[in-house]
mmCIF file of N, CA and C in Angstrom:
data_model
loop_
_atom_site.group_PDB
_atom_site.id
_atom_site.type_symbol
_atom_site.label_atom_id
_atom_site.label_comp_id
_atom_site.label_asym_id
_atom_site.label_seq_id
_atom_site.Cartn_x
_atom_site.Cartn_y
_atom_site.Cartn_z
ATOM 1 N N UNK A 679 29.686 5.080 25.308
ATOM 2 C CA UNK A 679 31.380 3.743 25.337
ATOM 3 C C UNK A 679 30.988 2.974 26.451
ATOM 4 N N UNK A 680 30.919 1.904 26.614
ATOM 5 C CA UNK A 680 31.077 1.268 26.988
ATOM 6 C C UNK A 680 31.417 1.696 28.251
ATOM 7 N N UNK A 681 31.148 0.135 30.012
ATOM 8 C CA UNK A 681 32.312 1.010 30.774
ATOM 9 C C UNK A 681 33.342 0.361 31.383
ATOM 10 N N UNK A 682 33.464 -1.329 29.893
ATOM 11 C CA UNK A 682 34.347 -2.047 29.922
ATOM 12 C C UNK A 682 35.707 -1.131 29.882
ATOM 13 N N UNK A 683 35.676 -0.333 28.830
ATOM 14 C CA UNK A 683 36.600 0.679 27.930
ATOM 15 C C UNK A 683 37.542 1.952 29.042
ATOM 16 N N UNK A 684 36.546 2.113 30.687
ATOM 17 C CA UNK A 684 36.368 2.163 31.468
ATOM 18 C C UNK A 684 37.084 2.056 33.183
ATOM 19 N N UNK A 685 37.383 1.102 32.849
ATOM 20 C CA UNK A 685 37.817 0.683 34.119
ATOM 21 C C UNK A 685 38.640 0.178 33.902
ATOM 22 N N UNK A 686 40.062 0.800 35.154
ATOM 23 C CA UNK A 686 40.744 0.296 34.256
ATOM 24 C C UNK A 686 41.205 -1.294 35.637
ATOM 25 N N UNK A 687 40.825 -1.059 36.328
ATOM 26 C CA UNK A 687 40.948 -2.439 37.011
ATOM 27 C C UNK A 687 40.207 -2.900 37.990
ATOM 28 N N UNK A 688 39.000 -4.423 37.821
ATOM 29 C CA UNK A 688 38.675 -4.807 38.067
ATOM 30 C C UNK A 688 38.872 -5.606 39.082
ATOM 31 N N UNK A 689 39.213 -5.372 40.106
ATOM 32 C CA UNK A 689 39.273 -6.121 41.636
ATOM 33 C C UNK A 689 41.006 -7.132 41.254
ATOM 34 N N UNK A 690 39.673 -8.105 42.030
ATOM 35 C CA UNK A 690 40.575 -9.243 41.792
ATOM 36 C C UNK A 690 41.148 -10.885 40.233
ATOM 37 N N UNK A 691 40.634 -8.913 38.732
ATOM 38 C CA UNK A 691 41.651 -10.131 38.155
ATOM 39 C C UNK A 691 42.128 -9.419 36.849
ATOM 40 N N UNK A 692 43.032 -10.260 37.238
ATOM 41 C CA UNK A 692 43.909 -10.264 35.870
ATOM 42 C C UNK A 692 43.755 -10.042 34.662
ATOM 43 N N UNK A 693 45.224 -8.995 34.267
ATOM 44 C CA UNK A 693 44.973 -7.921 33.200
ATOM 45 C C UNK A 693 44.642 -8.594 31.849
ATOM 46 N N UNK A 694 44.510 -10.007 31.819
ATOM 47 C CA UNK A 694 45.375 -10.221 30.435
ATOM 48 C C UNK A 694 43.261 -10.770 30.098
ATOM 49 N N UNK A 695 42.639 -11.579 31.700
ATOM 50 C CA UNK A 695 41.576 -11.894 31.131
ATOM 51 C C UNK A 695 40.187 -9.991 30.756
ATOM 52 N N UNK A 696 41.252 -9.148 31.571
ATOM 53 C CA UNK A 696 39.869 -7.731 31.176
ATOM 54 C C UNK A 696 40.936 -7.479 29.972
ATOM 55 N N UNK A 697 41.663 -7.936 29.633
ATOM 56 C CA UNK A 697 42.257 -7.867 27.842
ATOM 57 C C UNK A 697 40.973 -8.661 27.175
ATOM 58 N N UNK A 698 41.265 -9.786 27.064
ATOM 59 C CA UNK A 698 39.755 -11.303 27.406
ATOM 60 C C UNK A 698 38.557 -10.278 26.772
ATOM 61 N N UNK A 699 37.771 -10.396 28.479
ATOM 62 C CA UNK A 699 37.257 -9.133 28.185
ATOM 63 C C UNK A 699 36.374 -8.191 26.964
ATOM 64 N N UNK A 700 37.835 -7.414 26.608
ATOM 65 C CA UNK A 700 37.252 -6.177 26.342
ATOM 66 C C UNK A 700 37.143 -6.813 24.912
ATOM 67 N N UNK A 701 38.485 -7.701 24.517
ATOM 68 C CA UNK A 701 38.144 -8.781 23.197
ATOM 69 C C UNK A 701 36.593 -8.639 22.471
ATOM 70 N N UNK A 702 36.129 -9.514 23.405
ATOM 71 C CA UNK A 702 34.300 -10.414 23.902
ATOM 72 C C UNK A 702 33.414 -9.170 22.815
ATOM 73 N N UNK A 703 33.541 -8.584 24.204
ATOM 74 C CA UNK A 703 32.354 -7.705 24.000
ATOM 75 C C UNK A 703 33.369 -6.452 22.292
ATOM 76 N N UNK A 704 34.350 -6.384 21.810
ATOM 77 C CA UNK A 704 34.337 -5.940 20.694
ATOM 78 C C UNK A 704 33.426 -6.567 18.874
ATOM 79 N N UNK A 705 33.725 -7.898 19.563
ATOM 80 C CA UNK A 705 32.912 -8.968 18.965
ATOM 81 C C UNK A 705 31.703 -9.405 18.807
ATOM 82 N N UNK A 706 31.008 -9.090 19.578
ATOM 83 C CA UNK A 706 29.509 -9.548 20.375
ATOM 84 C C UNK A 706 28.896 -8.059 20.029
ATOM 85 N N UNK A 707 30.188 -6.609 20.072
ATOM 86 C CA UNK A 707 29.464 -5.054 19.475
ATOM 87 C C UNK A 707 28.992 -5.599 18.029
ATOM 88 N N UNK A 708 29.883 -6.376 17.145
ATOM 89 C CA UNK A 708 29.958 -6.246 15.766
ATOM 90 C C UNK A 708 29.246 -7.254 15.691
ATOM 91 N N UNK A 709 28.351 -8.060 15.920
ATOM 92 C CA UNK A 709 27.498 -9.168 15.147
ATOM 93 C C UNK A 709 25.850 -8.216 15.661
ATOM 94 N N UNK A 710 26.425 -7.022 16.613
ATOM 95 C CA UNK A 710 24.376 -5.864 17.176
ATOM 96 C C UNK A 710 24.980 -5.969 15.434
ATOM 97 N N UNK A 711 25.718 -4.798 15.532
ATOM 98 C CA UNK A 711 25.475 -5.049 14.197
ATOM 99 C C UNK A 711 25.544 -4.852 12.724
ATOM 100 N N UNK A 712 26.781 -6.071 13.313
ATOM 101 C CA UNK A 712 25.840 -7.367 11.562
ATOM 102 C C UNK A 712 24.608 -7.480 11.427
ATOM 103 N N UNK A 713 24.043 -7.918 12.174
ATOM 104 C CA UNK A 713 22.058 -8.264 12.098
ATOM 105 C C UNK A 713 21.995 -7.370 11.871
ATOM 106 N N UNK A 714 21.958 -6.463 12.183
ATOM 107 C CA UNK A 714 21.032 -5.026 11.748
ATOM 108 C C UNK A 714 20.631 -4.495 10.248
ATOM 109 N N UNK A 715 22.570 -4.819 9.976
ATOM 110 C CA UNK A 715 22.586 -4.735 8.730
ATOM 111 C C UNK A 715 21.262 -5.612 8.090
ATOM 112 N N UNK A 716 22.007 -6.812 8.750
ATOM 113 C CA UNK A 716 21.437 -8.389 7.952
ATOM 114 C C UNK A 716 19.573 -8.008 8.034
ATOM 115 N N UNK A 717 19.081 -7.437 9.142
ATOM 116 C CA UNK A 717 17.685 -6.768 8.856
ATOM 117 C C UNK A 717 17.474 -5.289 8.020
ATOM 118 N N UNK A 718 17.214 -4.857 8.318
ATOM 119 C CA UNK A 718 17.380 -4.032 6.496
ATOM 120 C C UNK A 718 17.338 -4.902 5.565
ATOM 121 N N UNK A 719 18.506 -5.538 5.337
ATOM 122 C CA UNK A 719 18.361 -5.832 4.059
ATOM 123 C C UNK A 719 17.514 -7.144 3.563
ATOM 124 N N UNK A 720 16.642 -7.922 4.588
ATOM 125 C CA UNK A 720 16.341 -8.314 4.610
ATOM 126 C C UNK A 720 15.001 -7.379 3.761
ATOM 127 N N UNK A 721 14.721 -6.020 5.208
ATOM 128 C CA UNK A 721 12.999 -6.233 4.546
ATOM 129 C C UNK A 721 13.170 -5.664 2.738
ATOM 130 N N UNK A 722 14.606 -5.054 2.286
ATOM 131 C CA UNK A 722 14.338 -4.220 1.420
ATOM 132 C C UNK A 722 13.981 -6.237 0.423
ATOM 133 N N UNK A 723 14.923 -7.088 0.497
ATOM 134 C CA UNK A 723 13.751 -7.396 -0.531
ATOM 135 C C UNK A 723 12.789 -8.467 0.358
ATOM 136 N N UNK A 724 12.527 -8.497 1.119
ATOM 137 C CA UNK A 724 10.895 -9.037 0.851
ATOM 138 C C UNK A 724 10.447 -7.914 0.124
ATOM 139 N N UNK A 725 10.383 -6.626 -0.424
ATOM 140 C CA UNK A 725 10.367 -5.810 -0.767
ATOM 141 C C UNK A 725 11.008 -6.240 -2.523
ATOM 142 N N UNK A 726 11.552 -6.013 -2.618
ATOM 143 C CA UNK A 726 11.907 -7.172 -4.290
ATOM 144 C C UNK A 726 11.157 -8.522 -4.551
ATOM 145 N N UNK A 727 10.692 -8.980 -3.936
ATOM 146 C CA UNK A 727 10.285 -10.300 -3.672
ATOM 147 C C UNK A 727 8.138 -9.943 -3.926
ATOM 148 N N UNK A 728 8.243 -8.143 -3.432
ATOM 149 C CA UNK A 728 6.930 -8.819 -2.756
ATOM 150 C C UNK A 728 5.967 -8.126 -4.127
ATOM 151 N N UNK A 729 7.125 -6.998 -5.049
ATOM 152 C CA UNK A 729 6.975 -5.849 -6.508
ATOM 153 C C UNK A 729 7.686 -7.505 -7.529
ATOM 154 N N UNK A 730 8.648 -8.411 -7.458
ATOM 155 C CA UNK A 730 7.866 -9.211 -8.338
ATOM 156 C C UNK A 730 6.651 -9.865 -9.033
ATOM 157 N N UNK A 731 6.370 -9.994 -7.103
ATOM 158 C CA UNK A 731 5.309 -11.361 -7.088
ATOM 159 C C UNK A 731 3.903 -10.128 -8.309
ATOM 160 N N UNK A 732 3.706 -9.352 -7.779
ATOM 161 C CA UNK A 732 2.888 -8.679 -8.408
ATOM 162 C C UNK A 732 2.567 -8.131 -9.410
ATOM 163 N N UNK A 733 4.752 -8.412 -10.119
ATOM 164 C CA UNK A 733 4.621 -7.768 -11.201
ATOM 165 C C UNK A 733 4.199 -9.377 -12.376
ATOM 166 N N UNK A 734 4.226 -10.946 -11.972
ATOM 167 C CA UNK A 734 4.700 -11.419 -12.319
ATOM 168 C C UNK A 734 2.671 -11.682 -12.116
ATOM 169 N N UNK A 735 1.961 -11.502 -11.407
ATOM 170 C CA UNK A 735 0.653 -11.543 -11.047
ATOM 171 C C UNK A 735 -0.447 -10.496 -12.348
ATOM 172 N N UNK A 736 -0.236 -9.805 -12.891
ATOM 173 C CA UNK A 736 -0.134 -8.526 -13.520
ATOM 174 C C UNK A 736 0.261 -9.598 -14.823
ATOM 175 N N UNK A 737 1.634 -9.674 -15.031
ATOM 176 C CA UNK A 737 1.842 -10.579 -16.529
ATOM 177 C C UNK A 737 0.968 -11.653 -16.533
ATOM 178 N N UNK A 738 0.050 -12.069 -15.566
ATOM 179 C CA UNK A 738 -0.379 -14.084 -15.939
ATOM 180 C C UNK A 738 -2.786 -13.109 -16.186
ATOM 181 N N UNK A 739 -2.529 -11.931 -15.725
ATOM 182 C CA UNK A 739 -3.644 -11.454 -16.328
ATOM 183 C C UNK A 739 -3.947 -10.702 -17.249
ATOM 184 N N UNK A 740 -2.731 -10.522 -17.650
ATOM 185 C CA UNK A 740 -2.573 -9.944 -19.720
ATOM 186 C C UNK A 740 -2.975 -10.958 -20.549
ATOM 187 N N UNK A 741 -2.355 -11.843 -19.781
ATOM 188 C CA UNK A 741 -2.175 -13.559 -20.264
ATOM 189 C C UNK A 741 -3.997 -14.032 -20.383
ATOM 190 N N UNK A 742 -4.568 -14.170 -19.157
ATOM 191 C CA UNK A 742 -6.119 -14.749 -19.402
ATOM 192 C C UNK A 742 -6.632 -13.481 -20.103
ATOM 193 N N UNK A 743 -6.376 -12.270 -19.729
ATOM 194 C CA UNK A 743 -7.195 -11.461 -21.180
ATOM 195 C C UNK A 743 -6.866 -11.599 -23.052
ATOM 196 N N UNK A 744 -5.590 -12.325 -22.777
ATOM 197 C CA UNK A 744 -5.038 -12.298 -23.961
ATOM 198 C C UNK A 744 -6.039 -13.735 -25.049
ATOM 199 N N UNK A 745 -5.394 -14.910 -23.731
ATOM 200 C CA UNK A 745 -6.246 -15.744 -23.866
ATOM 201 C C UNK A 745 -7.910 -15.911 -24.586
ATOM 202 N N UNK A 746 -8.403 -14.675 -23.411
ATOM 203 C CA UNK A 746 -10.046 -15.429 -24.486
ATOM 204 C C UNK A 746 -10.023 -14.639 -24.479
ATOM 205 N N UNK A 747 -9.449 -13.223 -26.026
ATOM 206 C CA UNK A 747 -9.999 -13.120 -26.991
ATOM 207 C C UNK A 747 -9.532 -12.881 -28.335
ATOM 208 N N UNK A 748 -7.958 -14.737 -28.167
ATOM 209 C CA UNK A 748 -7.647 -14.667 -29.053
ATOM 210 C C UNK A 748 -7.870 -16.613 -29.458
ATOM 211 N N UNK A 749 -7.923 -17.151 -28.547
ATOM 212 C CA UNK A 749 -8.129 -18.359 -28.694
ATOM 213 C C UNK A 749 -10.395 -18.551 -29.539
ATOM 214 N N UNK A 750 -9.817 -19.061 -30.203
ATOM 215 C CA UNK A 750 -11.411 -19.224 -31.533
ATOM 216 C C UNK A 750 -11.990 -20.923 -30.339
ATOM 217 N N UNK A 751 -10.994 -21.475 -29.827
ATOM 218 C CA UNK A 751 -12.677 -23.014 -29.216
ATOM 219 C C UNK A 751 -12.315 -22.343 -27.941
ATOM 220 N N UNK A 752 -13.731 -22.600 -27.799
ATOM 221 C CA UNK A 752 -14.602 -22.396 -26.536
ATOM 222 C C UNK A 752 -14.389 -22.815 -25.452
ATOM 223 N N UNK A 753 -13.191 -24.073 -25.091
ATOM 224 C CA UNK A 753 -12.385 -25.406 -24.582
ATOM 225 C C UNK A 753 -11.587 -24.813 -24.244
ATOM 226 N N UNK A 754 -10.752 -23.990 -25.195
ATOM 227 C CA UNK A 754 -9.112 -24.427 -24.383
ATOM 228 C C UNK A 754 -8.806 -22.802 -23.956
ATOM 229 N N UNK A 755 -10.665 -21.785 -25.063
ATOM 230 C CA UNK A 755 -10.269 -20.461 -23.977
ATOM 231 C C UNK A 755 -10.687 -20.534 -22.255
ATOM 232 N N UNK A 756 -11.760 -21.786 -21.955
ATOM 233 C CA UNK A 756 -11.962 -21.435 -21.176
ATOM 234 C C UNK A 756 -10.936 -22.381 -20.180
ATOM 235 N N UNK A 757 -10.854 -23.093 -20.452
ATOM 236 C CA UNK A 757 -9.015 -24.112 -20.287
ATOM 237 C C UNK A 757 -8.428 -22.983 -19.634
ATOM 238 N N UNK A 758 -7.472 -22.025 -20.680
ATOM 239 C CA UNK A 758 -6.712 -21.265 -20.466
ATOM 240 C C UNK A 758 -6.324 -20.490 -19.230
ATOM 241 N N UNK A 759 -7.858 -19.696 -19.989
ATOM 242 C CA UNK A 759 -7.802 -18.701 -19.149
ATOM 243 C C UNK A 759 -8.219 -19.022 -17.749
ATOM 244 N N UNK A 760 -8.946 -20.567 -17.431
ATOM 245 C CA UNK A 760 -8.856 -20.465 -16.039
ATOM 246 C C UNK A 760 -7.362 -20.700 -15.014
ATOM 247 N N UNK A 761 -6.613 -21.186 -15.822
ATOM 248 C CA UNK A 761 -4.695 -21.581 -15.558
ATOM 249 C C UNK A 761 -4.950 -20.175 -15.794
ATOM 250 N N UNK A 762 -4.813 -19.307 -16.547
ATOM 251 C CA UNK A 762 -3.367 -18.063 -16.272
ATOM 252 C C UNK A 762 -4.731 -16.912 -15.306
ATOM 253 N N UNK A 763 -5.513 -17.678 -15.075
ATOM 254 C CA UNK A 763 -6.425 -16.840 -13.468
ATOM 255 C C UNK A 763 -5.765 -16.912 -12.605
ATOM 256 N N UNK A 764 -5.565 -18.642 -12.702
ATOM 257 C CA UNK A 764 -5.066 -19.445 -11.198
ATOM 258 C C UNK A 764 -2.911 -19.617 -10.225
ATOM 259 N N UNK A 765 -3.265 -18.939 -12.189
ATOM 260 C CA UNK A 765 -1.109 -18.659 -11.945
ATOM 261 C C UNK A 765 -1.729 -17.400 -11.825
ATOM 262 N N UNK A 766 -1.875 -16.669 -11.470
ATOM 263 C CA UNK A 766 -2.313 -15.111 -10.170
ATOM 264 C C UNK A 766 -3.203 -15.252 -9.494
ATOM 265 N N UNK A 767 -3.610 -15.660 -9.305
ATOM 266 C CA UNK A 767 -4.060 -15.528 -7.459
ATOM 267 C C UNK A 767 -2.700 -16.356 -6.961
ATOM 268 N N UNK A 768 -2.471 -17.297 -7.423
ATOM 269 C CA UNK A 768 -1.331 -18.217 -6.734
ATOM 270 C C UNK A 768 -0.279 -16.480 -6.133
ATOM 271 N N UNK A 769 0.141 -15.616 -7.123
ATOM 272 C CA UNK A 769 1.126 -14.549 -6.952
ATOM 273 C C UNK A 769 0.319 -14.175 -6.084
ATOM 274 N N UNK A 770 -0.525 -13.270 -6.524
ATOM 275 C CA UNK A 770 -1.146 -12.229 -4.914
ATOM 276 C C UNK A 770 -1.934 -13.220 -3.915
ATOM 277 N N UNK A 771 -1.513 -14.936 -3.582
ATOM 278 C CA UNK A 771 -1.607 -14.965 -2.437
ATOM 279 C C UNK A 771 -0.900 -14.873 -2.057
ATOM 280 N N UNK A 772 0.046 -14.698 -2.152
ATOM 281 C CA UNK A 772 1.895 -15.626 -1.376
ATOM 282 C C UNK A 772 1.888 -14.040 -1.309
#
């Protein structure tokens, strides 16, 4: 527990000022806890973003496979394959 709760009197400081200091300490303490929670949530969110991007990259790669197997026209197949590989690379690089 902080020293602010154990001190009964701070010399020439009136009781009202001491009470204000205690209130400000409580506000700052609560804000610290909120920021710790926010940092934890941010890490979890970033993990979710990473998983989502990996999933999307894999989907684009499977589309590239499908485009290479299913399209009869060579030019269209190459273009579609290049496009989906680029989309997968974008998500992987993020």
